[in-house]
Short mmCIF file of C-alpha atoms and ligand atoms in Angstrom, two decimals:
data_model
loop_
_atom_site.label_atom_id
_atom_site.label_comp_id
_atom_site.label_asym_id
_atom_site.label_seq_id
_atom_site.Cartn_x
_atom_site.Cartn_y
_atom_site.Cartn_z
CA UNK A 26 -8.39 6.10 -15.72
CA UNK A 27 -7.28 7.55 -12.38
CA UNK A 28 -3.49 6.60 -10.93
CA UNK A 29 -2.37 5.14 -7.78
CA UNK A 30 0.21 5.06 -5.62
CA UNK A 31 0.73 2.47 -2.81
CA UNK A 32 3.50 2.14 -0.45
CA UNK A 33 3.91 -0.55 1.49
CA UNK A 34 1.74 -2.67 -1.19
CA UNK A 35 3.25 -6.03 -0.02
CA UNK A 36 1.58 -5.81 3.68
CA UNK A 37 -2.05 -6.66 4.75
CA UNK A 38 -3.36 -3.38 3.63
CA UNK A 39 -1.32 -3.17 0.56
CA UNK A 40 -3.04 -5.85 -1.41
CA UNK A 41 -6.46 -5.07 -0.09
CA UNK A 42 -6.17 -1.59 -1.25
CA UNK A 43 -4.74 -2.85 -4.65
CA UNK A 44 -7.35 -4.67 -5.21
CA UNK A 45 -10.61 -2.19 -4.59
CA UNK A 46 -8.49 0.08 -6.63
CA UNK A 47 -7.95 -2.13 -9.01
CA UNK A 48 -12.00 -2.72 -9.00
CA UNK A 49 -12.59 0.87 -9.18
CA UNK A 50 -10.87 0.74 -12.78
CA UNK A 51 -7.41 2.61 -11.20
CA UNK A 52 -4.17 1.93 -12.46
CA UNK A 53 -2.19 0.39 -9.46
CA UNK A 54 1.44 1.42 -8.72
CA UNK A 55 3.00 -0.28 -5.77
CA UNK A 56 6.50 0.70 -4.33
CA UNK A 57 8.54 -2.14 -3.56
CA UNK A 58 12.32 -1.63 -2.05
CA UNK A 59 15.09 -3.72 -2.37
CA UNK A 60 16.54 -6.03 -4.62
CA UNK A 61 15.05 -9.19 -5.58
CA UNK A 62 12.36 -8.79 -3.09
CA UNK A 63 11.06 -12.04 -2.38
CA UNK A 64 7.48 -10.17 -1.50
CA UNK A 65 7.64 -8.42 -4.72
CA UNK A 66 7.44 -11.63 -6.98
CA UNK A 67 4.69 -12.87 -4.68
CA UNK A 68 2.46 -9.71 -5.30
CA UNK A 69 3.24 -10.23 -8.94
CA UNK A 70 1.59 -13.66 -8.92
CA UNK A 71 -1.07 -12.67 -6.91
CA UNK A 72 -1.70 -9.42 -8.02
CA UNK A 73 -0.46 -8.99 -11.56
CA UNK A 74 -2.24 -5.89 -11.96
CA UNK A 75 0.23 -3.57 -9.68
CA UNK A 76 2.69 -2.29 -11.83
CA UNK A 77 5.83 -2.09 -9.54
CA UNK A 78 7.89 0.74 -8.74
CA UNK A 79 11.14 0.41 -6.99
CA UNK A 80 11.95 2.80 -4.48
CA UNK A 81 12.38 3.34 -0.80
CA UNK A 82 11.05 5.31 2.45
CA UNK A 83 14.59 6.50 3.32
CA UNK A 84 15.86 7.52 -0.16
CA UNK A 85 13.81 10.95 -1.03
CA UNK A 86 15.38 10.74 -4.57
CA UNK A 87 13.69 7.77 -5.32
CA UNK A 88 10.63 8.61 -4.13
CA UNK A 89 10.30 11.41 -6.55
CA UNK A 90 11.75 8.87 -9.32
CA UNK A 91 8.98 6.99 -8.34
CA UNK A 92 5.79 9.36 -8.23
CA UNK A 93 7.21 10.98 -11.10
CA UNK A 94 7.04 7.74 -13.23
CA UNK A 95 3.60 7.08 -11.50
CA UNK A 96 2.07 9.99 -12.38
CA UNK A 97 -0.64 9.29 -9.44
CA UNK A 98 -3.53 11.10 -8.96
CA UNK A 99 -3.63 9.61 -5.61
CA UNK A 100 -0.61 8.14 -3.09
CA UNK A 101 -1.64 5.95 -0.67
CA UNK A 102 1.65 6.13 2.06
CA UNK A 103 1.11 2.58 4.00
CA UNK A 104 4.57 1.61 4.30
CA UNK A 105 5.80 1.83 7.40
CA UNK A 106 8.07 -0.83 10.41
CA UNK A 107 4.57 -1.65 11.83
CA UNK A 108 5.40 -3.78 14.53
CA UNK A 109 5.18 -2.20 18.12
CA UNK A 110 7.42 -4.31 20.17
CA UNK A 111 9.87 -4.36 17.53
CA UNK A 112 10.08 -0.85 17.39
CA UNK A 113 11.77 -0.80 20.96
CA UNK A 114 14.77 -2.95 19.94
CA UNK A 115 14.92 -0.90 16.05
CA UNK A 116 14.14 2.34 17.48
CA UNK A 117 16.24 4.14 14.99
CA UNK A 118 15.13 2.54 11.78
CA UNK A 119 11.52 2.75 13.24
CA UNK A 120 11.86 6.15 13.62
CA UNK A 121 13.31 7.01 10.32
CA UNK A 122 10.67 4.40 8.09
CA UNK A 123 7.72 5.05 9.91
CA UNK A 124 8.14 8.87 10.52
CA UNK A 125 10.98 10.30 8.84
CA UNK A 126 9.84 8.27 5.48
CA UNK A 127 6.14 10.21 5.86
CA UNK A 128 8.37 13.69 5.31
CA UNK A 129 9.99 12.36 1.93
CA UNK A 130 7.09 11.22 0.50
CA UNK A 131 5.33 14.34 0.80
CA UNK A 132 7.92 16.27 -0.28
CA UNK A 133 8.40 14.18 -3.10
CA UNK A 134 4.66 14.54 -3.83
CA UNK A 135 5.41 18.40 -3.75
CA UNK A 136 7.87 18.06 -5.33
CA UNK A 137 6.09 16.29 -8.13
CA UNK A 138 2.73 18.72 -7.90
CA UNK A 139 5.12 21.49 -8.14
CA UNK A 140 7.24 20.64 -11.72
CA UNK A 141 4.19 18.91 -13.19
CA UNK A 142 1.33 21.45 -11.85
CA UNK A 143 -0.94 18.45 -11.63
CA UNK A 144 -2.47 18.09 -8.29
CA UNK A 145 -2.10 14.53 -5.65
CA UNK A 146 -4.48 13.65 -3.15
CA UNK A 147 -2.52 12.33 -0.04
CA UNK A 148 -3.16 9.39 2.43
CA UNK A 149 -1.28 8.80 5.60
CA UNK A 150 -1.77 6.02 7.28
CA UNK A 151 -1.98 6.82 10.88
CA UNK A 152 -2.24 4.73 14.24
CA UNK A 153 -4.46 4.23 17.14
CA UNK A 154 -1.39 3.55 18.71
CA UNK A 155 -0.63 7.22 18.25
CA UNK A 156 -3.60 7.96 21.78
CA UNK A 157 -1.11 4.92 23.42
CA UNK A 158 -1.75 6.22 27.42
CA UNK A 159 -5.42 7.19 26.66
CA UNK A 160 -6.32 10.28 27.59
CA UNK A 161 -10.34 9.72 26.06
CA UNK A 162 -12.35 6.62 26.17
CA UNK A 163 -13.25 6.07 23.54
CA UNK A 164 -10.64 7.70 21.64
CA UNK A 165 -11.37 10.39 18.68
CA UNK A 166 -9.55 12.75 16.27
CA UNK A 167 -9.43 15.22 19.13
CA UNK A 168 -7.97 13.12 21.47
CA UNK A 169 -4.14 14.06 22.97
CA UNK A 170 -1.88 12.15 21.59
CA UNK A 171 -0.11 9.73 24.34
CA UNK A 172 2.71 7.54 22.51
CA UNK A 173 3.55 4.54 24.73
CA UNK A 174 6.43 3.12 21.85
CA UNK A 175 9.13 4.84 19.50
CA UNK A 176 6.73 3.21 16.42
CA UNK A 177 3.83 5.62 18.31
CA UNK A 178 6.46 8.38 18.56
CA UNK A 179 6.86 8.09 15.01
CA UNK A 180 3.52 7.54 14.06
CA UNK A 181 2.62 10.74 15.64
CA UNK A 182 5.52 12.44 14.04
CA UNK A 183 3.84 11.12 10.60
CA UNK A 184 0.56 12.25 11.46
CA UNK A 185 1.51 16.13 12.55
CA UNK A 186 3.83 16.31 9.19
CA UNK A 187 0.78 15.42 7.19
CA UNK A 188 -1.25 18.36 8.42
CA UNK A 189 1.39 20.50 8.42
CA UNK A 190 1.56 19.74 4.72
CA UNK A 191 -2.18 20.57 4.41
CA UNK A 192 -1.57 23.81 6.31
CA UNK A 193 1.44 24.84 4.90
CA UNK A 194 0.99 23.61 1.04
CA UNK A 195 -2.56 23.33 0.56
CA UNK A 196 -1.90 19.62 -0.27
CA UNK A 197 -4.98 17.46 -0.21
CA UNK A 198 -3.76 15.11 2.54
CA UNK A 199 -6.03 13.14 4.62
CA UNK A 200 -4.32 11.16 7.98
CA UNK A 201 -6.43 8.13 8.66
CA UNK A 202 -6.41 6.70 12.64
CA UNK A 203 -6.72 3.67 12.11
CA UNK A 204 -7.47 1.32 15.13
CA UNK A 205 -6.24 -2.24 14.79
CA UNK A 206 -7.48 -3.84 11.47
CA UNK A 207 -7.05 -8.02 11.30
CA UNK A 208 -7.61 -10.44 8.40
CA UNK A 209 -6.00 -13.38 7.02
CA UNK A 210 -3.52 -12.03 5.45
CA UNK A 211 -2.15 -10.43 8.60
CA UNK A 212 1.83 -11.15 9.57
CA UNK A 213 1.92 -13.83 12.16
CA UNK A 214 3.38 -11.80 14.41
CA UNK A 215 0.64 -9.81 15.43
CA UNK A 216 -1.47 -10.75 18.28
CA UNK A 217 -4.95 -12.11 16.25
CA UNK A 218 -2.59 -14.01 13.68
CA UNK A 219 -0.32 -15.69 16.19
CA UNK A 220 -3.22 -16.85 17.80
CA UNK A 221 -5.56 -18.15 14.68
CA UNK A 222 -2.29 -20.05 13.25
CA UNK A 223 -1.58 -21.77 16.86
CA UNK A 224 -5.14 -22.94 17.31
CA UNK A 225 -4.92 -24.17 13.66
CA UNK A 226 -1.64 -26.08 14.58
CA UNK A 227 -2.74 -27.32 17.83
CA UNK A 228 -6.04 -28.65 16.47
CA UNK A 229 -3.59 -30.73 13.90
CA UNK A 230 -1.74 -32.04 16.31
CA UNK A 231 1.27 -29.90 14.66
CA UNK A 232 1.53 -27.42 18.14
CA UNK A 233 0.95 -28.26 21.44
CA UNK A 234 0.37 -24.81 23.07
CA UNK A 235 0.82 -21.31 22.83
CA UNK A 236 3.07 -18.18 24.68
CA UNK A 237 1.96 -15.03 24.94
CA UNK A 238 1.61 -11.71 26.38
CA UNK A 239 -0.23 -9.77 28.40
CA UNK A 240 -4.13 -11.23 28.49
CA UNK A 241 -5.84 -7.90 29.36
CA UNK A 242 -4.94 -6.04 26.58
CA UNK A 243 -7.85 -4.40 24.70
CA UNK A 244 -8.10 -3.06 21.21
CA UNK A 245 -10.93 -2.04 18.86
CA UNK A 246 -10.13 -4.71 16.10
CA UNK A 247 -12.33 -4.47 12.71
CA UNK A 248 -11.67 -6.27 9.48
CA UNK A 249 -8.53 -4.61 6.98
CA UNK A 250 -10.79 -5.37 3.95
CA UNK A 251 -13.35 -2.64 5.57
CA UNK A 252 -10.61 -0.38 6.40
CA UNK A 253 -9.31 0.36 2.92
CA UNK A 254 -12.30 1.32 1.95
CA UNK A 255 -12.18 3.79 3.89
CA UNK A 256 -8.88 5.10 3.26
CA UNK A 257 -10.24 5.73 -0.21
CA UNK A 258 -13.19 7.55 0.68
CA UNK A 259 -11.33 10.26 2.68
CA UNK A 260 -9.29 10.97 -1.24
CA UNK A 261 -12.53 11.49 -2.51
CA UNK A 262 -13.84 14.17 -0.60
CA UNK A 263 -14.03 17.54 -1.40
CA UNK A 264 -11.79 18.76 1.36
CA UNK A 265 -8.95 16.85 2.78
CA UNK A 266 -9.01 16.04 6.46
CA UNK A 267 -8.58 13.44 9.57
CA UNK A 268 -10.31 10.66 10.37
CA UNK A 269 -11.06 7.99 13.49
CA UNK A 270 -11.56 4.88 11.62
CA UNK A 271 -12.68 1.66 13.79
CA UNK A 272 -15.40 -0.54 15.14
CA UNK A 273 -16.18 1.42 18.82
CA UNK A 274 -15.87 -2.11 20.56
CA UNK A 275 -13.34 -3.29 22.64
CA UNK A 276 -12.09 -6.82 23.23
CA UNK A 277 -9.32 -8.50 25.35
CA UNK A 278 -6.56 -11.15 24.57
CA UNK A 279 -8.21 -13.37 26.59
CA UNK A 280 -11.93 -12.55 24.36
CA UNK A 281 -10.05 -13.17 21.66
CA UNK A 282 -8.61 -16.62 22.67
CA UNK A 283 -12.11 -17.91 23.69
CA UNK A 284 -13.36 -17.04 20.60
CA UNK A 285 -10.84 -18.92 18.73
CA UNK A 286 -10.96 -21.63 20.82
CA UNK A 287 -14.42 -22.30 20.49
CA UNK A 288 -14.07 -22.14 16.67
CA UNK A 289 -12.38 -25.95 16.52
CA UNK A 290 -14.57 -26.53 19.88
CA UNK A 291 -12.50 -25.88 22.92
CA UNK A 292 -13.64 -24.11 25.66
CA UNK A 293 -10.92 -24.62 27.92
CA UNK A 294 -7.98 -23.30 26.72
CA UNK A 295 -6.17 -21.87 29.86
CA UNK A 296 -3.80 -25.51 29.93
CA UNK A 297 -2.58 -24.52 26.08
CA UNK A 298 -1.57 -21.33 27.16
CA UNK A 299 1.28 -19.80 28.97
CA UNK A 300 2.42 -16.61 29.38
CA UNK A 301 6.44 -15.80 28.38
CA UNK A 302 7.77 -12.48 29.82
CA UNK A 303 9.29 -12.29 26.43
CA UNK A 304 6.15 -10.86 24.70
CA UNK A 305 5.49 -8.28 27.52
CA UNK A 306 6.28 -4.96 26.50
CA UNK A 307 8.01 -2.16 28.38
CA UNK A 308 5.01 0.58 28.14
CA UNK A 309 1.88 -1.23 27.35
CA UNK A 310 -1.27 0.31 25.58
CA UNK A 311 -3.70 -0.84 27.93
CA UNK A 312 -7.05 0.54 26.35
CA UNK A 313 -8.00 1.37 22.89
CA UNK A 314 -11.54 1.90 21.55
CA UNK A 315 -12.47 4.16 19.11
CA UNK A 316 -14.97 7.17 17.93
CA UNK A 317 -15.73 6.72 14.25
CA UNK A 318 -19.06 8.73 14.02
CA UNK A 319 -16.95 11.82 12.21
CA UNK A 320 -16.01 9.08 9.67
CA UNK A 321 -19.51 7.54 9.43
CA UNK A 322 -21.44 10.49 9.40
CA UNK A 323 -18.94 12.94 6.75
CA UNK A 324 -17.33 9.75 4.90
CA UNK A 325 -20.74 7.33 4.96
CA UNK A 326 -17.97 4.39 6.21
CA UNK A 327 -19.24 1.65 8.42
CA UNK A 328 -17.57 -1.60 9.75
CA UNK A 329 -19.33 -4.67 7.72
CA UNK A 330 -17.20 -7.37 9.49
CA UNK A 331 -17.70 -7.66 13.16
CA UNK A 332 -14.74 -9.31 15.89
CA UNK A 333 -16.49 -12.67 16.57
CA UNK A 334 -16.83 -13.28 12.28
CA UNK A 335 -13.39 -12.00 12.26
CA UNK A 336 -11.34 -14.15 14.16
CA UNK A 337 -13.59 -17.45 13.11
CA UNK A 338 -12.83 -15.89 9.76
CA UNK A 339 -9.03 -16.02 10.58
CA UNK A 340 -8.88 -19.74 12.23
CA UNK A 341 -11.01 -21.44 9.02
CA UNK A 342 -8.19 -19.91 6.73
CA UNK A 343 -5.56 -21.18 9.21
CA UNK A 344 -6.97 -24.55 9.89
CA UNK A 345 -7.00 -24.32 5.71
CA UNK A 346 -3.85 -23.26 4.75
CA UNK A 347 -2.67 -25.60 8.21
CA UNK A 348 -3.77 -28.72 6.07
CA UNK A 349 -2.33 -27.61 2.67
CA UNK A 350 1.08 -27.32 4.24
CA UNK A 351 0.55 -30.97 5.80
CA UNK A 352 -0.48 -32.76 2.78
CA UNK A 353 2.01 -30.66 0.74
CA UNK A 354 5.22 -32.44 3.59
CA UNK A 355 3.28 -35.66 3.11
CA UNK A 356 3.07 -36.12 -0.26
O1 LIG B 20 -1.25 -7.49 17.60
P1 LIG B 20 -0.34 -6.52 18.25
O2 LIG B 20 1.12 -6.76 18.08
O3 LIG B 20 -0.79 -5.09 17.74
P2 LIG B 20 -0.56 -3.60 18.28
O4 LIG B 20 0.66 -3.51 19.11
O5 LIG B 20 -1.84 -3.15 18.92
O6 LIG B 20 -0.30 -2.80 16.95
C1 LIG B 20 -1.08 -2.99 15.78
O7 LIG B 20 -2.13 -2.07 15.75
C2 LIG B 20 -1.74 -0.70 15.65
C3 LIG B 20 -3.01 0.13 15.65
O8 LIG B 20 -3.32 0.47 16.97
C4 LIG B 20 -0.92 -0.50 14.39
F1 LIG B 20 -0.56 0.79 14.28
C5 LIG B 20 0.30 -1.38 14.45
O9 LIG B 20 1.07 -1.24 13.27
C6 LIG B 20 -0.17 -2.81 14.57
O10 LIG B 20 -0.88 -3.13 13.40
O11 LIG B 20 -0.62 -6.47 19.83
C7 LIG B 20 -1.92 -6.26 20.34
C8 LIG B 20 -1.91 -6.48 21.84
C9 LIG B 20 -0.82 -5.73 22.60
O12 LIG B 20 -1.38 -5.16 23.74
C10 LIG B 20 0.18 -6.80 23.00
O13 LIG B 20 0.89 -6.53 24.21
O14 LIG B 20 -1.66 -7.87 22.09
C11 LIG B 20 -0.77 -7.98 23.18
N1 LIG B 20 -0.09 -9.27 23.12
C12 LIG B 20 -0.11 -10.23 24.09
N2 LIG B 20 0.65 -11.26 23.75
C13 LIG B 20 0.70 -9.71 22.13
C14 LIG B 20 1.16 -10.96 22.52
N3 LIG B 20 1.04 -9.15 20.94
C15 LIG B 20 1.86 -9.86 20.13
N4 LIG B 20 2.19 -9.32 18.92
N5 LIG B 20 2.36 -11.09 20.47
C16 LIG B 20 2.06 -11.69 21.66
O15 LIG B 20 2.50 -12.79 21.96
#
């Protein structure tokens, strides 16, 4: 039975990952900081599978408590502070989580390979946000890398340790770019998820509108569930390397909104939303659409789950979970 290692097992990506694992016959370990997290006794109804480790980003020492009571074969780093316009206010702590905490878990995966001689394969989750002012269209692995936000600053950070680790060490560690990957499960305070939940609420009469943004805004948004997948076909390969992992289409805000719209059968949304400086960011990414056809063609990965399914996806479980919460006040 192979071993693995998840940080940042709580998020989106987290419990996806735990679970194809889990499917694959792995033994899941998920690191969980913090005392009495309340996320950690959610994944352990949900997914009572994932053994939990405690342990933290910042603290190297228990990181290498952690992989050293793991014993993984594989370590999946996807813990990270992921969102962008937070990152501006929390530069600091975005800085040391998202990039400094990439350096202590490989060295604590070293560190580990080193005293126990047995050898880790390595994922780093890496960012589309990473190309930020983009200097391709679309965007692949050899792309500059243009960081518009401290979280892309540390992201990149992140991503160069990780090969230096393979080019230093020898370590099998594979950096995937991952372009913007949506679901259900996403936190609401991401673009697709803010949206979904507001049309849900405004169809139930519980909203009456929404704030947002900037409108013209693209990304190359594919399906998390897909993604993971992915993520662990890159540890399987023979050697370890890089990969561009999205759809190659690009959508707008605004694409998005009609979309979700039309799912409860508006068409004219413009009166239900307004635009709130508040969400406008200092350094925008204007423009991101990715290459995959490295990952396709070496990994055999594919997007299944295309935007239009996506977001309809992400309003039905809304409007769903909308209504639960209703009858739950009412009764
Ligand atoms: O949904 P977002 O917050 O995602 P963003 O910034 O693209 O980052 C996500 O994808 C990255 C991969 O490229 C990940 F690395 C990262 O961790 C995260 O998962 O914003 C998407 C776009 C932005 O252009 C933003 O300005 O939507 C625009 N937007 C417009 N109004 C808004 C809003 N974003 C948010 N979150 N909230 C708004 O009201």
């Amino acid at each position: 039975m192979k071993r693995a290692l998840i940080t940042g097992v709580t998020g989106q990506d987290g419990m996806y990952l735990s679970e194809l694992l889990h499917g694959k016959g792995y033994e899941v370990f998920g690191l969980v900081a913090g005392q009495n997290n309340p996320k950690a006794e959610l994944l352990a109804k949900s997914h009572p599978y994932v053994r939990i480790v405690s342990g933290n980003l910042l603290d190297l020492v228990s990181l290498i408590r952690a992989v050293a009571d793991s014993e993984p074969d594989e370590v999946y780093n996807l813990g990270a502070v992921s969102f962008v316009a937070y990152s501006w206010q929390n530069a600091r702590l975005t800085s040391d989580v998202t990039g400094g905490g990439v350096l202590n878990i490989l060295e604590a995966v070293r560190f580990y390979q080193d005293s126990s001689g047995k050898a880790v394969r390595f994922y780093q989750a890496s960012s589309s946000e990473m190309f930020g002012k983009v200097q391709d269209v679309p965007q692949r692995e050899s792309t500059l890398l243009w960081p518009r936000s401290p979280y892309g600053v540390a992201k990149v950070f992140g991503h160069y340790m990780t090969i230096n680790y393979r080019e230093s060490y020898g370590m099998h560690a594979s950096s995937g770019v991952l372009f913007n990957h949506e679901s259900p499960r996403r936190g609401p305070e991401f673009v697709t998820r803010k949206v979904s939940q507001a049309v849900a609420r405004i169809t139930l009469g519980l909203q009456d509108g929404i704030a947002l943004g900037n409108l013209d805004a693209k990304r190359d948004w594919g399906f998390a569930g897909d993604y993971v997948e992915a993520m662990w076909l890159m540890l399987q390969q023979d050697e370890a390397d890089d990969y561009v992992i999205s759809t190659g289409e690009t959508h707008s805000i605004r694409e998005l909104l009609t979309i979700a719209f039309d799912e409860v059968g508006i068409t004219d949304w413009e009166p239900l939303v307004t635009i709130d400086p508040r969400f406008m960011r200092p350094a925008e990414v204007d423009l991101l659409i990715g290459d995959s056809t490295k990952a396709r063609e070496k990994l055999g990965w594919k997007p299944r789950v295309e935007f239009d399914e996506l977001v309809r996806m992400m309003v039905r479980s809304d409007l769903e979970l909308q209504a639960a919460a209703g009858s739950e006040r009412s009764s």
